[in-house]
XYZ file of N, CA and C in Angstrom:
426
model
N 0.857 -0.990 0.046
C -0.103 -0.021 -0.325
C 0.819 1.148 -0.150
N 0.466 2.221 -0.660
C 1.491 3.206 -0.926
C 0.868 4.814 -0.668
N 1.181 5.463 0.468
C 0.727 6.701 1.164
C 1.036 7.750 -0.123
N -0.418 8.556 -0.193
C -0.119 10.059 -0.979
C 0.152 10.711 -0.325
N 1.344 11.424 -0.298
C 1.955 12.137 0.600
C 1.142 13.631 0.161
N 0.486 14.064 -0.792
C -0.150 15.103 -1.178
C -1.285 15.356 0.009
N -1.820 14.170 0.020
C -2.880 14.040 1.293
C -2.606 14.308 2.650
N -1.587 13.186 2.788
C -0.963 12.993 4.015
C 0.138 14.429 5.007
N 0.415 14.913 4.207
C 1.455 15.609 4.796
C 0.575 16.891 5.200
N -0.534 17.449 4.436
C -1.334 18.684 4.793
C -2.412 18.530 6.390
N -2.610 16.949 6.265
C -3.418 16.787 7.451
C -2.616 16.365 8.560
N -1.075 16.108 8.461
C -0.156 16.023 9.697
C -0.403 17.606 10.080
N -0.071 18.139 8.928
C 0.607 19.950 9.522
C -0.910 20.525 10.564
N -1.752 20.134 9.995
C -3.394 20.309 10.602
C -3.261 19.919 11.894
N -2.913 18.672 12.121
C -3.030 18.067 13.041
C -1.901 18.744 14.372
N -0.865 19.016 13.602
C 0.239 19.701 14.480
C -0.394 21.128 15.097
N -0.799 21.707 14.046
C -1.488 23.208 14.251
C -2.644 23.158 15.544
N -3.304 22.474 15.350
C -4.507 22.216 16.232
C -3.993 21.978 17.409
N -2.772 20.780 17.864
C -2.412 20.838 19.059
C -1.762 21.987 19.729
N -1.016 22.772 18.789
C -0.242 24.104 19.200
C -1.246 25.184 19.781
N -2.452 25.173 19.072
C -3.267 25.962 19.289
C -4.072 25.623 20.670
N -3.879 24.584 21.108
C -4.498 23.914 22.688
C -3.751 23.854 23.556
N -2.342 24.233 23.064
C -1.650 24.018 24.210
C -1.916 24.742 25.542
N -1.649 24.564 26.549
C -2.031 25.700 27.521
C -0.889 26.267 27.998
N -1.400 27.600 28.743
C -0.414 28.331 29.376
C -0.504 28.000 30.742
N 0.550 27.959 31.467
C 0.748 27.391 32.888
C 2.068 27.648 33.134
N 2.120 27.433 34.359
C 3.866 27.386 35.114
C 3.930 25.735 35.031
N 4.957 25.502 34.517
C 5.071 24.030 34.445
C 5.798 23.656 35.682
N 6.481 24.103 36.170
C 7.642 23.863 37.467
C 8.226 25.028 38.357
N 8.279 24.631 39.547
C 8.371 25.910 39.920
C 9.192 25.334 41.495
N 10.667 25.542 41.802
C 11.703 25.374 42.543
C 12.535 26.355 43.275
N 12.603 26.066 44.782
C 13.308 27.197 45.193
C 14.416 26.484 46.184
N 15.434 27.433 46.253
C 16.617 26.936 46.938
C 16.735 28.012 47.711
N 17.109 27.662 49.293
C 17.238 29.015 50.405
C 18.337 28.752 50.730
N 19.162 29.660 50.880
C 20.557 29.995 51.672
C 20.569 31.161 52.807
N 21.100 30.374 53.979
C 20.957 31.427 54.783
C 22.399 31.853 54.914
N 22.581 33.213 54.704
C 23.943 33.829 54.865
C 24.493 34.105 56.528
N 25.600 34.379 56.523
C 25.794 34.097 58.153
C 25.511 35.778 58.889
N 24.983 36.969 58.015
C 24.486 38.046 58.460
C 23.103 37.812 58.977
N 22.570 36.773 58.588
C 21.005 36.773 58.516
C 20.003 36.925 57.452
N 20.629 37.401 56.682
C 20.114 37.275 55.337
C 19.660 35.967 54.733
N 18.728 36.063 53.978
C 18.118 34.501 52.880
C 18.307 34.970 51.833
N 18.955 34.267 50.946
C 18.819 34.294 49.434
C 18.095 33.334 48.979
N 17.281 33.495 48.288
C 16.475 32.772 47.734
C 16.590 33.026 46.024
N 16.925 31.764 45.418
C 16.874 31.185 44.113
C 15.628 30.463 43.745
N 14.982 30.918 42.801
C 13.627 30.208 42.332
C 13.919 29.841 40.725
N 13.316 28.685 40.701
C 13.751 28.452 39.022
C 12.112 28.024 38.416
N 11.927 28.678 37.455
C 10.719 28.584 36.946
C 10.476 27.964 35.333
N 9.669 27.078 35.136
C 9.474 26.760 33.829
C 8.147 27.263 33.788
N 7.720 28.150 32.363
C 6.592 28.454 32.073
C 6.299 27.910 30.573
N 5.157 27.566 30.273
C 4.831 27.564 28.918
C 3.848 28.946 28.417
N 4.088 29.471 27.641
C 2.861 30.802 26.987
C 2.873 30.589 25.603
N 1.691 31.093 25.344
C 1.233 31.144 24.117
C 0.843 32.607 23.630
N 1.025 33.666 24.265
C 0.765 34.683 23.965
C -0.623 35.468 24.252
N -1.600 34.693 25.472
C -2.989 34.752 25.312
C -2.866 35.650 27.080
N -2.383 34.568 27.878
C -2.430 35.360 29.076
C -1.280 35.552 29.409
N -0.181 34.415 29.236
C 1.423 35.340 29.446
C 1.728 35.904 28.505
N 2.074 37.015 28.215
C 1.806 37.837 27.143
C 3.183 38.292 27.067
N 3.663 39.359 28.299
C 4.758 39.763 28.466
C 6.047 39.220 29.430
N 5.724 38.245 30.278
C 6.243 37.676 31.064
C 5.477 37.364 32.353
N 6.352 36.983 33.433
C 5.547 36.639 34.653
C 5.769 37.526 35.612
N 5.360 37.151 37.237
C 5.720 38.576 37.877
C 5.167 37.334 39.218
N 6.045 38.168 40.369
C 6.116 37.395 41.472
C 6.078 38.274 42.501
N 5.072 37.976 43.630
C 4.914 38.909 44.704
C 5.643 38.350 46.100
N 6.250 39.335 46.556
C 6.989 39.202 47.674
C 6.692 40.011 48.814
N 6.760 39.594 50.291
C 6.191 40.306 51.214
C 7.894 41.366 51.597
N 6.904 42.480 51.893
C 7.862 43.821 52.114
C 8.435 43.441 53.914
N 7.957 42.557 54.298
C 8.497 42.148 56.107
C 7.775 41.335 56.552
N 8.109 41.172 57.727
C 7.627 39.703 58.437
C 6.431 40.375 59.828
N 5.422 39.339 60.147
C 5.290 39.599 61.352
C 5.607 38.909 62.608
N 6.071 39.859 63.758
C 6.532 39.254 64.696
C 5.664 39.175 65.907
N 5.276 38.572 66.833
C 4.621 39.421 68.027
C 3.365 40.583 67.744
N 2.914 40.256 66.643
C 1.654 41.039 66.026
C 1.826 42.204 65.322
N 2.996 42.666 65.285
C 3.449 43.851 64.735
C 4.420 43.230 63.418
N 4.480 44.474 62.545
C 4.899 44.423 61.108
C 6.520 44.877 61.125
N 7.071 43.867 61.149
C 8.710 44.418 61.065
C 9.165 44.543 59.403
N 9.438 45.668 58.887
C 10.197 45.666 57.532
C 11.276 45.016 57.048
N 10.963 44.066 55.938
C 12.133 43.602 55.516
C 12.452 43.860 54.233
N 13.083 44.715 53.286
C 13.022 45.205 52.423
C 13.735 43.881 51.216
N 13.299 43.711 50.105
C 13.199 42.731 49.088
C 14.446 43.317 48.305
N 15.665 42.678 47.920
C 16.634 43.046 47.139
C 16.744 42.006 45.756
N 16.327 42.576 44.438
C 16.622 41.736 43.369
C 17.923 41.592 43.047
N 18.431 40.321 42.924
C 19.896 40.080 42.663
C 19.732 40.010 40.806
N 19.095 38.659 40.544
C 19.409 38.663 39.368
C 18.139 37.714 38.348
N 17.885 37.959 37.441
C 16.868 37.481 36.707
C 17.370 37.023 35.471
N 17.282 35.699 35.000
C 17.507 35.109 33.412
C 16.174 34.453 32.853
N 16.156 34.780 31.634
C 15.360 34.166 30.877
C 15.886 33.134 29.850
N 15.970 31.543 29.944
C 16.363 31.113 29.038
C 17.980 31.148 29.292
N 18.530 31.417 30.290
C 20.039 31.556 30.386
C 20.713 33.183 30.104
N 19.540 34.016 29.495
C 20.044 35.259 29.530
C 19.142 36.317 30.291
N 20.116 37.362 30.668
C 19.640 38.304 31.627
C 18.317 38.881 31.231
N 17.337 39.058 32.199
C 15.926 39.163 31.585
C 15.584 40.563 32.578
N 15.328 41.686 31.626
C 14.728 42.924 32.044
C 13.627 42.548 33.176
N 13.457 43.507 34.387
C 12.353 43.352 35.345
C 12.160 44.694 35.665
N 10.739 44.717 36.254
C 10.591 46.193 36.772
C 9.596 45.895 37.891
N 9.511 46.529 39.082
C 8.945 46.322 40.174
C 7.744 47.451 40.745
N 6.591 46.949 41.232
C 5.414 47.957 42.223
C 5.498 47.551 43.493
N 5.264 48.679 44.481
C 4.926 48.318 45.976
C 3.440 48.450 45.871
N 2.860 47.502 46.481
C 1.210 47.761 46.768
C 1.141 46.957 48.458
N 0.383 47.049 49.412
C -0.093 46.309 50.307
C 0.670 45.528 51.227
N 2.242 46.141 51.761
C 2.932 45.625 52.100
C 3.734 44.248 51.008
N 3.561 44.290 50.160
C 4.371 43.560 49.158
C 4.962 44.179 47.863
N 5.758 43.318 47.550
C 6.449 43.984 46.315
C 6.581 42.832 45.026
N 6.043 43.507 44.162
C 5.411 42.881 42.645
C 6.679 42.905 41.925
N 7.478 41.864 41.364
C 8.380 41.926 40.374
C 7.723 41.393 39.097
N 8.009 42.246 37.946
C 7.295 41.658 37.091
C 8.335 41.395 36.119
N 8.432 40.027 35.427
C 9.425 39.643 34.690
C 9.437 40.052 33.078
N 10.460 40.612 32.486
C 9.991 40.870 31.172
C 9.872 42.730 30.854
N 9.639 43.042 29.799
C 9.298 44.489 29.671
C 7.925 44.823 29.293
N 7.011 45.750 29.505
C 5.657 46.007 29.135
C 5.867 46.261 27.503
N 6.736 46.570 26.992
C 6.395 47.045 25.524
C 6.850 45.594 24.425
N 7.290 44.724 25.395
C 7.741 43.567 24.577
C 7.284 42.363 24.852
N 6.460 41.770 23.680
C 5.789 40.389 23.886
C 6.591 38.895 23.974
N 6.265 38.045 24.760
C 7.267 37.176 24.816
C 6.987 36.027 23.857
N 8.004 35.471 23.037
C 7.616 34.418 22.192
C 6.782 33.321 22.796
N 6.006 32.676 21.916
C 5.297 31.432 22.450
C 6.326 30.507 22.237
N 5.782 29.328 23.725
C 6.800 28.459 23.712
C 7.116 28.279 25.301
N 8.163 27.417 25.641
C 8.502 27.248 27.317
C 9.668 28.249 27.232
N 9.580 28.883 28.508
C 10.432 29.526 29.009
C 10.846 29.333 30.256
N 12.374 29.237 30.682
C 13.194 28.994 32.322
C 13.302 30.225 32.665
N 13.007 30.784 33.919
C 13.301 32.066 34.627
C 14.166 31.230 35.730
N 15.350 32.010 36.010
C 16.110 31.865 37.358
C 15.926 32.975 38.000
N 15.357 33.206 39.015
C 15.252 34.985 40.221
C 15.735 34.725 41.499
N 16.715 35.747 41.516
C 17.658 35.516 42.768
C 17.334 36.664 43.183
N 17.064 36.675 44.692
C 16.739 37.915 45.658
C 16.683 37.729 47.087
N 16.986 38.550 47.762
C 17.786 38.262 49.365
C 16.267 39.231 49.906
N 16.354 38.612 51.207
C 15.171 39.390 52.171
C 16.395 39.376 53.749
N 16.346 40.247 54.454
C 16.909 40.154 55.432
C 15.895 40.075 56.677
N 16.562 39.570 57.973
C 15.338 39.494 58.989
C 14.493 38.324 59.323
N 14.820 37.561 58.140
C 13.742 36.358 57.946
C 14.047 34.917 58.964
N 14.751 34.796 60.160
C 15.100 34.064 60.896
C 14.705 34.667 61.994
N 13.640 33.853 62.793
C 13.816 34.549 64.289
C 14.469 33.519 65.432
N 15.708 33.693 66.044
C 15.857 32.964 67.090
C 15.100 32.919 68.459
N 14.519 31.627 68.755
C 13.367 31.897 69.912
C 14.032 30.893 70.603
N 13.351 31.006 71.954
C 14.041 30.104 73.384
C 14.351 28.679 72.945
N 13.494 28.226 72.276
C 13.294 26.376 72.305
C 13.850 26.200 70.913
N 13.596 27.092 69.866
C 14.109 26.815 68.294
C 14.365 28.136 67.876
N 14.652 28.033 66.507
C 14.736 28.916 65.680
C 13.827 28.830 64.165
N 13.239 29.812 64.185
C 12.052 29.946 62.966
C 12.769 30.683 61.526
N 12.296 30.170 60.688
C 12.321 30.592 59.464
C 11.043 31.178 58.746
N 10.806 32.522 58.723
C 9.373 32.772 58.143
C 9.729 33.338 56.566
N 9.170 32.913 55.617
C 9.336 33.118 54.230
C 8.222 32.783 53.416
C-alpha cells in the first residue's frame, strides 16, 4: 500500500497546528533553593518553567514578595533586594511595583511580547531578618 503524501502531509500539518493552538499556558514547574547567610539574610533562588502562547502570559511572569514579616503581632519591614533574573540563560529585564506590603516583580518588559513556547526563568533575591531565634528553636519565615 502506497501513501499519498499530497494528502497525508497537509493532514499532519493541520493536526500539529491544532495541537499547538490548544497548548495550555501554565507554570510547568517551580523550585526554590534557600541559603541562609551569616548576617541573617536569606538568599532565595527560584527556578520557574512556564509555557506561554501569548494569550495570558504575554510579556512574562510576575512574583509577589512580602516586604516584611509579622512578629508578636507587629509588622517588621524587611526590604527585598533583587539580584538577578534570567530567561533561558540570558539576563531578563524586570521592573517592580509596591502595594499593600508586597513587592511585585514583573519579569520582562511592558512593550515586548514573549515568544510562544516554554521559558525557563531563574530569579535570585534576598531578604533580611527572616530568621527568628526563639527560646526553644529557630524559625524561618518566608
